[in-house]
Short mmCIF file of C-alpha atoms in Angstrom, two decimals:
data_model
loop_
_atom_site.label_atom_id
_atom_site.label_comp_id
_atom_site.label_asym_id
_atom_site.label_seq_id
_atom_site.Cartn_x
_atom_site.Cartn_y
_atom_site.Cartn_z
CA MET E 1 8.60 -4.35 16.18
CA ALA E 2 11.42 -6.90 16.06
CA THR E 3 9.39 -9.58 17.89
CA ILE E 4 5.89 -10.99 17.59
CA ALA E 5 3.62 -12.94 19.98
CA LEU E 6 2.04 -16.14 18.62
CA ASN E 7 -0.50 -18.53 20.21
CA ILE E 8 0.21 -22.21 19.42
CA THR E 9 -2.20 -25.08 20.03
CA TYR E 10 -1.11 -28.75 20.02
CA GLN E 11 -3.59 -31.49 20.94
CA GLY E 12 -5.77 -28.96 22.75
CA GLN E 13 -2.88 -27.49 24.78
CA PRO E 14 -2.44 -23.75 24.06
CA LYS E 15 0.88 -21.97 24.62
CA LYS E 16 2.06 -18.45 23.91
CA PHE E 17 5.48 -17.74 22.36
CA THR E 18 7.38 -14.49 21.75
CA VAL E 19 9.75 -14.93 18.82
CA ASN E 20 11.98 -12.77 16.63
CA LYS E 21 10.58 -11.92 13.18
CA SER E 22 13.90 -12.77 11.54
CA GLN E 23 13.55 -16.45 12.56
CA THR E 24 12.32 -18.93 9.98
CA ILE E 25 9.18 -20.99 10.47
CA SER E 26 11.31 -24.14 10.77
CA GLN E 27 13.30 -22.59 13.64
CA PHE E 28 10.09 -21.68 15.40
CA ILE E 29 8.79 -25.23 14.87
CA SER E 30 11.94 -26.59 16.59
CA GLN E 31 11.25 -24.26 19.51
CA CYS E 32 7.66 -25.52 19.71
CA LEU E 33 8.74 -29.18 19.63
CA THR E 34 11.16 -28.54 22.51
CA SER E 35 8.43 -26.77 24.51
CA TYR E 36 6.00 -29.67 24.00
CA SER E 37 8.76 -32.26 24.81
CA ILE E 38 8.68 -33.83 21.35
CA ASP E 39 11.84 -35.49 19.97
CA ALA E 40 12.89 -33.36 16.96
CA ASN E 41 15.12 -36.19 15.60
CA THR E 42 12.15 -38.57 15.32
CA PHE E 43 9.20 -36.30 14.57
CA GLY E 44 8.66 -33.38 12.26
CA ALA E 45 5.92 -30.79 12.40
CA GLU E 46 4.07 -28.13 10.43
CA LEU E 47 2.36 -24.91 11.50
CA TYR E 48 -1.10 -24.12 10.13
CA HIS E 49 -2.81 -20.73 10.02
CA ASN E 50 -6.47 -20.70 8.96
CA ASN E 51 -6.08 -24.35 7.83
CA LYS E 52 -3.19 -23.40 5.53
CA ALA E 53 0.34 -24.75 6.05
CA LEU E 54 3.09 -22.14 6.38
CA ASP E 55 6.27 -22.34 4.30
CA SER E 56 8.85 -23.65 6.78
CA ALA E 57 11.77 -22.02 4.94
CA SER E 58 10.31 -18.50 4.99
CA PRO E 59 11.15 -15.99 7.74
CA ILE E 60 8.29 -14.98 10.01
CA ARG E 61 8.54 -11.39 8.76
CA LEU E 62 7.58 -12.49 5.23
CA THR E 63 4.37 -14.16 6.39
CA ASN E 64 1.06 -12.37 6.90
CA LEU E 65 0.94 -13.28 10.58
CA LEU E 66 -0.31 -10.55 12.93
CA ASN E 67 0.51 -10.11 16.59
CA ASN E 68 -1.26 -12.71 18.82
CA ALA E 69 -2.17 -14.81 15.77
CA LYS E 70 -3.52 -18.32 16.48
CA LEU E 71 -1.64 -21.28 14.93
CA THR E 72 -2.03 -25.05 15.05
CA LEU E 73 0.94 -27.43 15.39
CA LYS E 74 0.56 -30.77 13.57
CA VAL E 75 3.20 -33.45 14.26
CA LYS E 76 4.13 -36.40 12.05
CA LYS E 77 6.91 -38.95 12.01
CA LEU E 78 10.06 -37.63 10.31
CA ASP E 79 11.22 -39.29 7.10
CA SER E 80 15.00 -39.38 7.60
CA ASN E 81 15.53 -40.48 3.98
CA LYS E 82 13.90 -37.41 2.44
CA GLU E 83 16.28 -35.50 0.17
CA ILE E 84 16.46 -31.71 -0.27
CA ASN E 85 17.97 -29.88 -3.23
CA VAL E 86 20.69 -27.56 -1.89
CA LYS E 87 22.17 -24.71 -3.93
CA PHE E 88 25.44 -23.89 -2.15
CA ILE E 89 27.08 -20.53 -3.06
CA SER E 90 30.62 -19.65 -1.99
CA GLU E 91 33.75 -17.90 -3.27
CA LYS E 92 34.69 -21.07 -5.16
CA GLY E 93 31.46 -21.02 -7.15
CA THR E 94 28.00 -22.59 -7.02
CA VAL E 95 27.30 -26.25 -6.29
CA VAL E 96 23.87 -27.93 -6.57
CA LYS E 97 23.54 -31.22 -4.71
CA LYS E 98 20.98 -33.32 -2.82
CA PHE E 99 21.26 -34.02 0.91
CA THR E 100 19.03 -35.86 3.37
CA VAL E 101 17.26 -33.97 6.15
CA ALA E 102 19.51 -35.64 8.76
CA THR E 103 22.73 -34.27 7.20
CA THR E 104 24.55 -31.79 9.45
CA LEU E 105 25.68 -28.41 8.16
CA GLU E 106 29.29 -29.40 8.80
CA ASP E 107 28.96 -32.36 6.39
CA ILE E 108 27.37 -30.11 3.75
CA VAL E 109 30.24 -27.61 3.95
CA GLU E 110 32.93 -30.34 3.79
CA GLN E 111 31.29 -32.09 0.82
CA THR E 112 30.95 -28.87 -1.19
CA VAL E 113 34.00 -26.69 -0.43
CA GLY E 114 36.13 -28.86 1.88
CA ARG E 115 37.40 -28.12 5.39
CA LEU E 116 37.67 -24.41 6.16
CA GLN E 117 40.36 -22.56 8.14
CA LYS E 118 38.78 -19.12 8.60
CA PRO E 119 35.68 -18.45 10.74
CA THR E 120 32.65 -18.49 8.45
CA GLN E 121 28.88 -18.24 8.62
CA LEU E 122 25.98 -19.65 6.60
CA ARG E 123 23.12 -17.41 5.44
CA ILE E 124 19.66 -18.72 4.54
CA LEU E 125 17.40 -15.76 3.78
CA ASP E 126 17.43 -13.71 7.03
CA LEU E 127 18.85 -16.59 9.09
CA VAL E 128 22.59 -16.43 9.88
CA ILE E 129 24.25 -19.54 11.38
CA SER E 130 27.73 -19.20 12.88
CA TYR E 131 30.38 -21.88 12.37
CA GLU E 132 30.07 -23.04 16.03
CA LYS E 133 26.64 -24.57 15.23
CA TYR E 134 27.67 -26.50 12.10
CA THR E 135 28.12 -29.79 13.99
CA THR E 136 24.76 -29.73 15.85
CA ALA E 137 22.35 -28.19 13.34
CA THR E 138 20.83 -30.51 10.73
CA LEU E 139 19.43 -29.54 7.34
CA GLY E 140 15.91 -30.63 8.34
CA SER E 141 15.94 -28.47 11.47
CA ILE E 142 16.70 -25.41 9.33
CA VAL E 143 14.44 -25.80 6.28
CA GLY E 144 11.69 -28.09 7.65
CA ASN E 145 9.51 -29.60 4.92
CA ALA E 146 10.91 -27.48 2.08
CA ASN E 147 12.10 -29.29 -1.05
CA SER E 148 14.90 -26.86 -1.96
CA VAL E 149 17.05 -24.22 -0.27
CA VAL E 150 19.79 -21.71 -1.15
CA ILE E 151 22.73 -21.52 1.28
CA ARG E 152 25.44 -18.83 1.09
CA LEU E 153 28.86 -19.26 2.68
CA GLU E 154 30.36 -15.98 3.96
CA ASN E 155 33.54 -15.03 5.79
CA GLN E 156 32.91 -13.42 9.15
CA LYS E 157 34.10 -9.81 9.12
CA SER E 158 35.44 -8.00 12.14
CA THR E 159 34.04 -4.68 13.31
CA ASN E 160 37.10 -2.83 11.96
CA GLU E 161 36.61 -4.33 8.49
CA LYS E 162 32.94 -3.31 8.44
CA ASP E 163 33.80 0.26 9.50
CA ALA E 164 36.52 0.48 6.84
CA LEU E 165 34.10 -0.69 4.14
CA PHE E 166 31.51 1.87 5.25
CA ARG E 167 34.04 4.72 5.21
CA LYS E 168 35.19 3.65 1.74
CA GLN E 169 31.64 3.78 0.45
CA GLN E 170 31.09 7.21 2.01
CA GLU E 171 34.24 8.57 0.37
CA ALA E 172 33.18 7.24 -3.04
CA ASN E 173 29.79 8.92 -2.69
CA ARG E 174 31.40 12.21 -1.63
CA LEU E 175 33.71 12.23 -4.67
CA GLN E 176 30.83 11.41 -7.00
CA LEU E 177 28.68 14.24 -5.67
CA ALA E 178 31.63 16.69 -5.78
CA GLU E 179 32.24 15.85 -9.43
CA ALA E 180 28.56 16.33 -10.28
CA HIS E 181 28.56 19.70 -8.45
CA LYS E 182 31.67 20.86 -10.33
CA ARG E 183 30.17 19.86 -13.67
CA LYS E 184 27.00 21.76 -12.85
CA GLU E 185 28.96 24.91 -11.98
CA VAL E 186 30.77 24.74 -15.35
CA GLU E 187 27.43 24.47 -17.17
CA THR E 188 26.03 27.44 -15.20
CA GLN E 189 29.08 29.58 -16.07
CA LYS E 190 28.72 28.61 -19.72
CA LYS E 191 25.05 29.62 -19.75
CA LEU E 192 25.91 32.96 -18.13
CA GLN E 193 28.47 33.75 -20.83
CA GLU E 194 25.98 32.86 -23.55
CA GLU E 195 23.34 35.12 -21.98
CA GLN E 196 25.79 38.02 -21.80
CA GLU E 197 26.70 37.54 -25.47
CA ARG E 198 23.04 37.44 -26.44
CA GLN E 199 22.32 40.68 -24.55
CA ARG E 200 25.30 42.36 -26.25
CA LEU E 201 23.99 41.38 -29.68
CA GLU E 202 20.50 42.61 -28.80
CA HIS E 203 21.93 45.92 -27.63
CA GLU E 204 23.88 46.40 -30.87
CA ARG E 205 20.84 45.54 -32.94
CA SER E 206 18.64 48.02 -31.05
CA LYS E 207 21.25 50.77 -31.73
CA GLN E 208 21.12 50.04 -35.45
CA VAL E 209 17.30 50.23 -35.43
CA LYS E 210 17.39 53.67 -33.73
CA GLN E 211 19.82 55.02 -36.31
CA GLU E 212 17.58 54.08 -39.23
CA PRO E 213 15.09 56.75 -40.58
CA THR E 214 11.71 56.71 -38.83
CA GLU E 215 9.60 57.41 -41.91
CA GLU E 216 8.81 54.27 -43.81
CA PRO E 217 6.36 53.55 -46.64
CA GLU E 218 3.07 52.00 -45.63
CA GLU E 219 2.97 48.26 -45.79
CA PRO E 220 -0.04 46.00 -46.25
CA GLU E 221 -1.59 44.71 -43.02
CA GLU E 222 -0.48 41.15 -43.81
CA ASP E 223 3.16 42.17 -44.22
CA VAL E 224 3.02 44.14 -40.96
CA GLU E 225 1.78 41.11 -39.03
CA MET E 226 4.45 38.86 -40.56
CA ARG E 227 7.21 41.39 -39.76
CA GLU E 228 6.01 41.71 -36.14
CA ALA E 229 5.97 37.93 -35.73
CA ALA E 230 9.49 37.72 -37.13
CA GLU E 231 10.74 40.41 -34.74
CA ASP E 232 9.16 38.63 -31.76
CA THR E 233 11.05 35.43 -32.64
CA PRO E 234 14.69 35.41 -31.39
CA SER E 235 17.23 35.37 -34.24
CA THR E 236 19.18 32.20 -33.51
CA VAL E 237 20.97 32.20 -36.90
CA THR E 238 22.80 35.48 -36.27
CA GLU E 239 23.79 34.42 -32.77
CA SER E 240 25.11 31.05 -33.87
CA GLU E 241 27.24 32.65 -36.58
CA SER E 242 28.72 35.38 -34.37
CA SER E 243 29.12 33.25 -31.25
CA PRO E 244 30.40 29.66 -31.63
CA SER E 245 29.64 28.92 -28.00
CA THR E 246 25.90 29.33 -28.68
CA GLY E 247 25.97 26.61 -31.32
CA GLU E 248 27.71 24.30 -28.86
CA ALA E 249 25.09 25.07 -26.26
CA GLN E 250 22.29 24.07 -28.63
CA ALA E 251 24.06 20.79 -29.33
CA ASP E 252 24.27 20.20 -25.58
CA GLY E 253 20.56 20.86 -25.17
CA THR E 254 20.85 24.23 -23.38
CA GLY E 255 19.99 26.59 -26.26
CA ALA E 256 16.72 28.26 -27.19
CA ASN E 257 15.39 25.08 -28.85
CA PHE E 258 16.18 22.08 -26.67
CA VAL E 259 16.11 18.71 -28.46
CA TYR E 260 15.81 15.71 -26.16
CA GLU E 261 17.46 12.51 -27.34
CA GLU E 262 16.71 9.27 -25.54
CA GLU E 263 19.63 7.16 -24.46
CA LYS E 264 19.91 3.74 -26.03
CA ALA E 265 18.53 1.24 -23.53
CA ASP E 266 20.79 -1.59 -22.38
CA GLU E 267 20.80 -4.13 -19.55
CA THR E 268 23.65 -2.54 -17.60
CA PRO E 269 22.20 -1.33 -14.25
CA LYS E 270 22.39 2.45 -13.73
CA LEU E 271 22.48 4.21 -10.34
CA TYR E 272 21.30 7.82 -10.19
CA MET E 273 22.72 9.62 -7.13
CA PRO E 274 20.80 12.59 -5.65
CA SER E 275 22.26 16.09 -5.90
CA ASN E 276 22.57 18.50 -2.97
CA LYS E 277 21.21 21.48 -4.92
CA PRO E 278 17.61 20.97 -6.16
CA SER E 279 16.91 22.32 -9.63
CA PRO E 280 14.23 25.06 -9.86
CA ALA E 281 10.79 23.82 -10.78
CA TYR E 282 9.35 24.78 -14.15
CA GLN E 283 6.49 27.29 -13.95
CA ASN E 284 3.78 26.88 -16.58
CA PRO E 285 2.84 30.04 -18.51
CA GLU E 286 -0.73 31.28 -18.24
CA GLU E 287 -1.62 30.07 -21.74
CA ASP E 288 -1.08 26.44 -20.65
CA TYR E 289 -4.20 26.72 -18.49
CA ASN E 290 -6.51 27.70 -21.38
CA MET E 291 -8.39 24.62 -22.61
CA THR E 292 -9.51 24.50 -26.22
CA VAL E 293 -12.60 22.66 -27.44
CA ASP E 294 -10.54 19.82 -28.97
CA GLN E 295 -8.58 19.39 -25.73
CA ALA E 296 -11.80 19.27 -23.70
CA LYS E 297 -13.26 16.61 -26.01
CA THR E 298 -10.08 14.55 -25.76
CA TYR E 299 -10.17 14.78 -21.95
CA GLN E 300 -13.83 13.73 -21.97
CA ASN E 301 -13.01 10.67 -24.11
CA VAL E 302 -10.17 9.69 -21.76
CA ILE E 303 -12.53 9.76 -18.77
CA ARG E 304 -15.18 7.78 -20.68
CA ASN E 305 -12.68 5.11 -21.80
CA SER E 306 -11.14 4.77 -18.33
CA ALA E 307 -14.50 3.56 -16.98
CA LYS E 308 -14.57 0.64 -19.42
CA ARG E 309 -13.30 -2.67 -18.14
CA VAL E 310 -10.35 -4.16 -19.97
CA LYS E 311 -10.71 -7.85 -20.79
CA LYS E 312 -7.89 -10.04 -19.54
CA THR E 313 -7.53 -11.52 -23.01
CA ASP E 314 -6.66 -8.05 -24.36
CA VAL E 315 -3.67 -7.65 -22.01
CA LYS E 316 -0.42 -8.51 -23.77
CA LYS E 317 2.68 -9.81 -22.07
CA PRO E 318 5.38 -7.13 -21.76
CA ALA E 319 8.11 -7.53 -24.40
CA LYS E 320 10.67 -5.90 -22.07
CA TYR E 321 10.91 -4.52 -18.54
CA PHE E 322 12.20 -1.16 -17.29
CA ILE E 323 12.31 -1.49 -13.49
CA ARG E 324 13.28 1.44 -11.27
CA VAL E 325 14.07 0.87 -7.57
CA LYS E 326 13.93 3.82 -5.13
CA PHE E 327 16.20 3.71 -2.05
CA PRO E 328 15.76 5.55 1.30
CA ASP E 329 18.78 7.81 0.63
CA GLY E 330 17.20 9.20 -2.56
CA ALA E 331 19.24 7.06 -4.97
CA MET E 332 17.46 5.38 -7.89
CA LEU E 333 18.55 2.11 -9.51
CA GLN E 334 17.47 1.36 -13.09
CA ILE E 335 17.36 -2.35 -14.03
CA ASN E 336 16.31 -3.36 -17.55
CA PHE E 337 15.37 -6.76 -19.02
CA LEU E 338 15.33 -6.30 -22.80
CA GLU E 339 15.67 -9.84 -24.14
CA ASN E 340 13.41 -12.83 -23.38
CA ALA E 341 11.41 -10.75 -20.89
CA HIS E 342 8.67 -13.41 -20.86
CA GLU E 343 11.19 -15.87 -19.34
CA VAL E 344 12.43 -13.53 -16.54
CA LYS E 345 11.53 -14.76 -13.06
CA PHE E 346 11.12 -12.72 -9.91
CA GLY E 347 14.16 -14.50 -8.47
CA SER E 348 16.28 -13.14 -11.36
CA LEU E 349 15.35 -9.60 -10.33
CA VAL E 350 16.19 -10.31 -6.67
CA LYS E 351 19.50 -11.93 -7.68
CA LYS E 352 20.56 -8.94 -9.79
CA LEU E 353 19.62 -6.61 -6.93
CA ASP E 354 21.56 -8.68 -4.36
CA GLU E 355 24.68 -8.60 -6.56
CA LEU E 356 24.70 -4.79 -6.39
CA LEU E 357 23.92 -4.41 -2.67
CA ILE E 358 26.45 -4.02 0.11
CA PRO E 359 26.68 -7.56 1.63
CA GLU E 360 25.33 -6.52 5.04
CA PHE E 361 21.97 -5.53 3.49
CA ILE E 362 21.38 -8.76 1.55
CA ASN E 363 18.20 -10.53 2.76
CA SER E 364 17.55 -7.61 5.14
CA TYR E 365 15.10 -5.64 3.02
CA ASN E 366 11.56 -5.52 1.67
CA LEU E 367 10.32 -4.60 -1.80
CA LYS E 368 7.07 -2.71 -2.34
CA ILE E 369 5.26 -1.43 -5.41
CA GLY E 370 5.96 2.30 -5.75
CA TYR E 371 2.33 3.41 -6.16
CA PRO E 372 -0.86 2.97 -4.07
CA PRO E 373 -1.73 0.70 -2.40
CA PHE E 374 2.08 0.05 -2.13
CA THR E 375 1.71 -3.74 -2.26
CA LYS E 376 4.48 -5.60 -0.44
CA LEU E 377 6.19 -8.37 -2.42
CA ASN E 378 6.60 -11.28 0.01
CA GLN E 379 9.85 -12.94 -1.02
CA SER E 380 9.71 -16.74 -0.90
CA PHE E 381 10.91 -19.76 -2.88
CA ALA E 382 7.54 -20.02 -4.64
CA LEU E 383 7.59 -16.35 -5.68
CA ASN E 384 11.22 -16.52 -6.83
CA ASN E 385 10.30 -19.26 -9.34
CA GLU E 386 7.31 -17.27 -10.65
CA LYS E 387 7.70 -15.44 -13.97
CA LEU E 388 7.22 -11.66 -13.84
CA HIS E 389 4.43 -11.51 -16.42
CA ASN E 390 2.32 -13.86 -14.26
CA LEU E 391 2.38 -11.36 -11.35
CA ASP E 392 -0.29 -8.65 -11.25
CA GLU E 393 2.30 -6.04 -10.25
CA PHE E 394 4.37 -6.63 -13.44
CA LYS E 395 1.71 -6.38 -16.16
CA SER E 396 3.29 -3.26 -17.70
CA GLU E 397 6.77 -2.66 -19.08
CA GLN E 398 7.59 0.16 -16.63
CA VAL E 399 7.57 -0.78 -12.93
CA VAL E 400 8.59 1.32 -9.91
CA LEU E 401 9.63 -0.44 -6.68
CA ILE E 402 10.48 0.89 -3.21
CA TRP E 403 13.41 -0.69 -1.33
CA GLU E 404 13.30 -0.49 2.48
CA LEU E 405 15.18 -2.11 5.33
CA SER E 406 13.29 -4.80 7.22
CA LYS E 407 15.30 -4.98 10.43
CA GLU E 408 14.39 -2.39 13.07
CA SER E 409 18.05 -2.00 14.08
CA ASN E 410 19.04 -0.92 10.54
CA LYS E 411 16.14 1.42 9.73
CA THR E 412 18.11 4.43 10.99
CA HIS E 413 20.86 3.71 8.43
CA LYS E 414 21.19 6.66 6.03
CA GLY E 415 23.04 4.81 3.28
CA PRO E 416 24.67 4.14 0.95
CA PHE E 417 23.07 0.75 0.34
CA LEU E 418 24.64 -0.17 -3.01
CA ASN E 419 28.23 -1.10 -3.80
CA ASN E 420 29.32 1.94 -5.83
CA GLU E 421 32.59 0.25 -6.80
CA SER E 422 30.88 -2.58 -8.66
CA LYS E 423 32.11 -2.88 -12.26
CA ASP E 424 28.60 -3.90 -13.34
CA LEU E 425 27.09 -0.58 -12.22
CA VAL E 426 27.04 2.77 -14.06
CA ILE E 427 26.77 5.76 -11.68
CA LYS E 428 25.20 9.03 -12.83
CA PRO E 429 23.89 12.16 -11.05
CA SER E 430 20.12 12.46 -10.66
CA ASP E 431 20.15 15.36 -13.14
CA GLU E 432 20.69 12.77 -15.88
CA LEU E 433 17.28 11.17 -15.27
CA PRO E 434 15.13 11.62 -18.41
CA ALA E 435 12.23 13.14 -16.43
CA VAL E 436 14.55 15.61 -14.65
CA LYS E 437 16.20 16.55 -17.95
CA LEU E 438 12.86 17.36 -19.58
CA GLU E 439 11.64 19.29 -16.54
CA LYS E 440 14.87 21.30 -16.41
CA HIS E 441 14.71 22.29 -20.10
CA ARG E 442 10.94 22.42 -20.45
CA SER E 443 10.91 26.16 -21.09
CA GLU E 444 13.39 25.62 -23.95
CA LEU E 445 11.32 23.02 -25.85
CA PRO E 446 9.91 24.13 -29.23
CA ALA E 447 6.37 25.46 -28.83
CA GLY E 448 3.71 23.27 -30.44
CA GLU E 449 1.08 24.57 -32.81
CA LYS E 450 -1.89 25.93 -30.88
CA LYS E 451 -5.33 24.98 -32.03
CA THR E 452 -8.13 27.53 -31.96
CA GLY E 453 -10.88 24.91 -32.07
CA LEU E 454 -14.24 26.19 -33.31
CA PHE E 455 -13.31 29.87 -32.96
CA LYS E 456 -11.66 31.70 -35.84
CA SER E 457 -9.60 34.81 -35.22
CA LYS E 458 -11.03 38.11 -36.43
CA PRO E 459 -9.14 41.29 -37.29
CA LYS E 460 -8.69 43.46 -34.27
CA SER E 461 -9.47 47.14 -34.00
CA LYS E 462 -6.84 49.84 -33.66
CA ASP E 463 -6.85 49.68 -29.86
CA GLY E 464 -5.95 45.95 -30.08
CA GLU E 465 -9.23 44.59 -28.68
CA ASP E 466 -12.06 42.72 -30.33
CA LYS E 467 -15.32 44.62 -30.04
CA ASP E 468 -17.36 41.39 -29.92
CA ASP E 469 -15.30 39.84 -27.05
CA LYS E 470 -17.61 41.18 -24.40
CA LYS E 471 -20.78 40.21 -26.25
CA LYS E 472 -19.95 36.59 -27.16
CA SER E 473 -19.01 33.78 -24.75
CA LYS E 474 -15.74 31.95 -25.42
CA LEU E 475 -17.16 28.60 -24.24
CA PRO E 476 -19.02 26.24 -26.60
CA ARG E 477 -22.63 25.41 -25.80
CA TRP E 478 -21.95 21.78 -24.84
CA LEU E 479 -19.48 22.94 -22.14
CA LYS E 480 -21.78 25.47 -20.46
CA MET E 481 -23.14 24.64 -17.01
CA LYS E 482 -26.88 24.68 -16.49
CA LYS E 483 -28.27 27.09 -13.91
#
């Protein structure tokens, strides 16, 4: 819903208003003062919900107000000499200056960047003010009782310019995906050639074995078992010597023994674009589902320890942050804070995110935690000044956020949402994600040593089966269920 109904009471007189969620509380207060015939140049007002004053600079959508919520309007005489800290951002740079609440927007623009020739607009969170209203709108009527505000000066773009920018972004995405697809096809062809070479070598080796005499001297049982184990293991040395491409494949991480190497973390944002062709999911072998006694005990200890309460004093502040933001089009943005993480504020995260977004989506989105209960982060001036380690949602180094559009008119937008041409952004295909890499090559990882727990292997009979298997249970006593 783009609008919300609110019930306002002033001096015992109730009135019902239907307002747009993108409006700020201060704008709604001006509408209430006009409805109650109160001079906005002489008196100011505040809205209270459950005896708590609402932040006049915040948009209605960022408050916890429900439809048909009941609010109280409290009026007081306006202090025309009150000063507000204004952070003015434009193409010429950033200017921080104090202005009184009675200062018009036109005076603020002229004192910061001078008189303008092109049509412009001012943006304060979700509020957009066109240049026609600069002379009539005052600073107090926009921000209310707030002590500070951030104002952005933007050039008004025509419809043709917006369409051209969108087409440019679409073309950049198409080229990026085409390049990733081509690179994937080359890797597939390379793997196919390696497999054919491996089969040829196996075929030649099997011919040599058939040509050898069948009668061989008896070997001790130990030597037989060692020889069988060696034959079951693929001979990677012979293949690497006879086929140089196989050695290259192992270096690339596509050989029989895949070695994963973590990339060196840096603070350059990385964008992982989704691929059209999903990679096949890894299927666990049957032996992965057999639990040993040691594994069962470890699992039992994990469950027991998870029930213990962790004291707040034991929680350490994160030394760094690895923040991943998921977008509706499947893209993932990785933002890292590696130095002075204890000094990073929530506003720094929002600022870095805004610098990478397409301008039309700035201040038109919500951020939510990427795991249940999907807590929504209500953006406000107070939250922007709060350090990350003081927020409950940022107590660990790795945080996952969900980015979603807030305006109903834009929710059908399929992307892209980020400026792919930004020099401060590294673009990679989603196959380069560490989790996807490991999942893709999971079957090629070196097998770990299997533990037999309390059971020791016994020599098998000639038919390959243990005679005592049917008599003895393979479960320890402590794991058996009572009847």
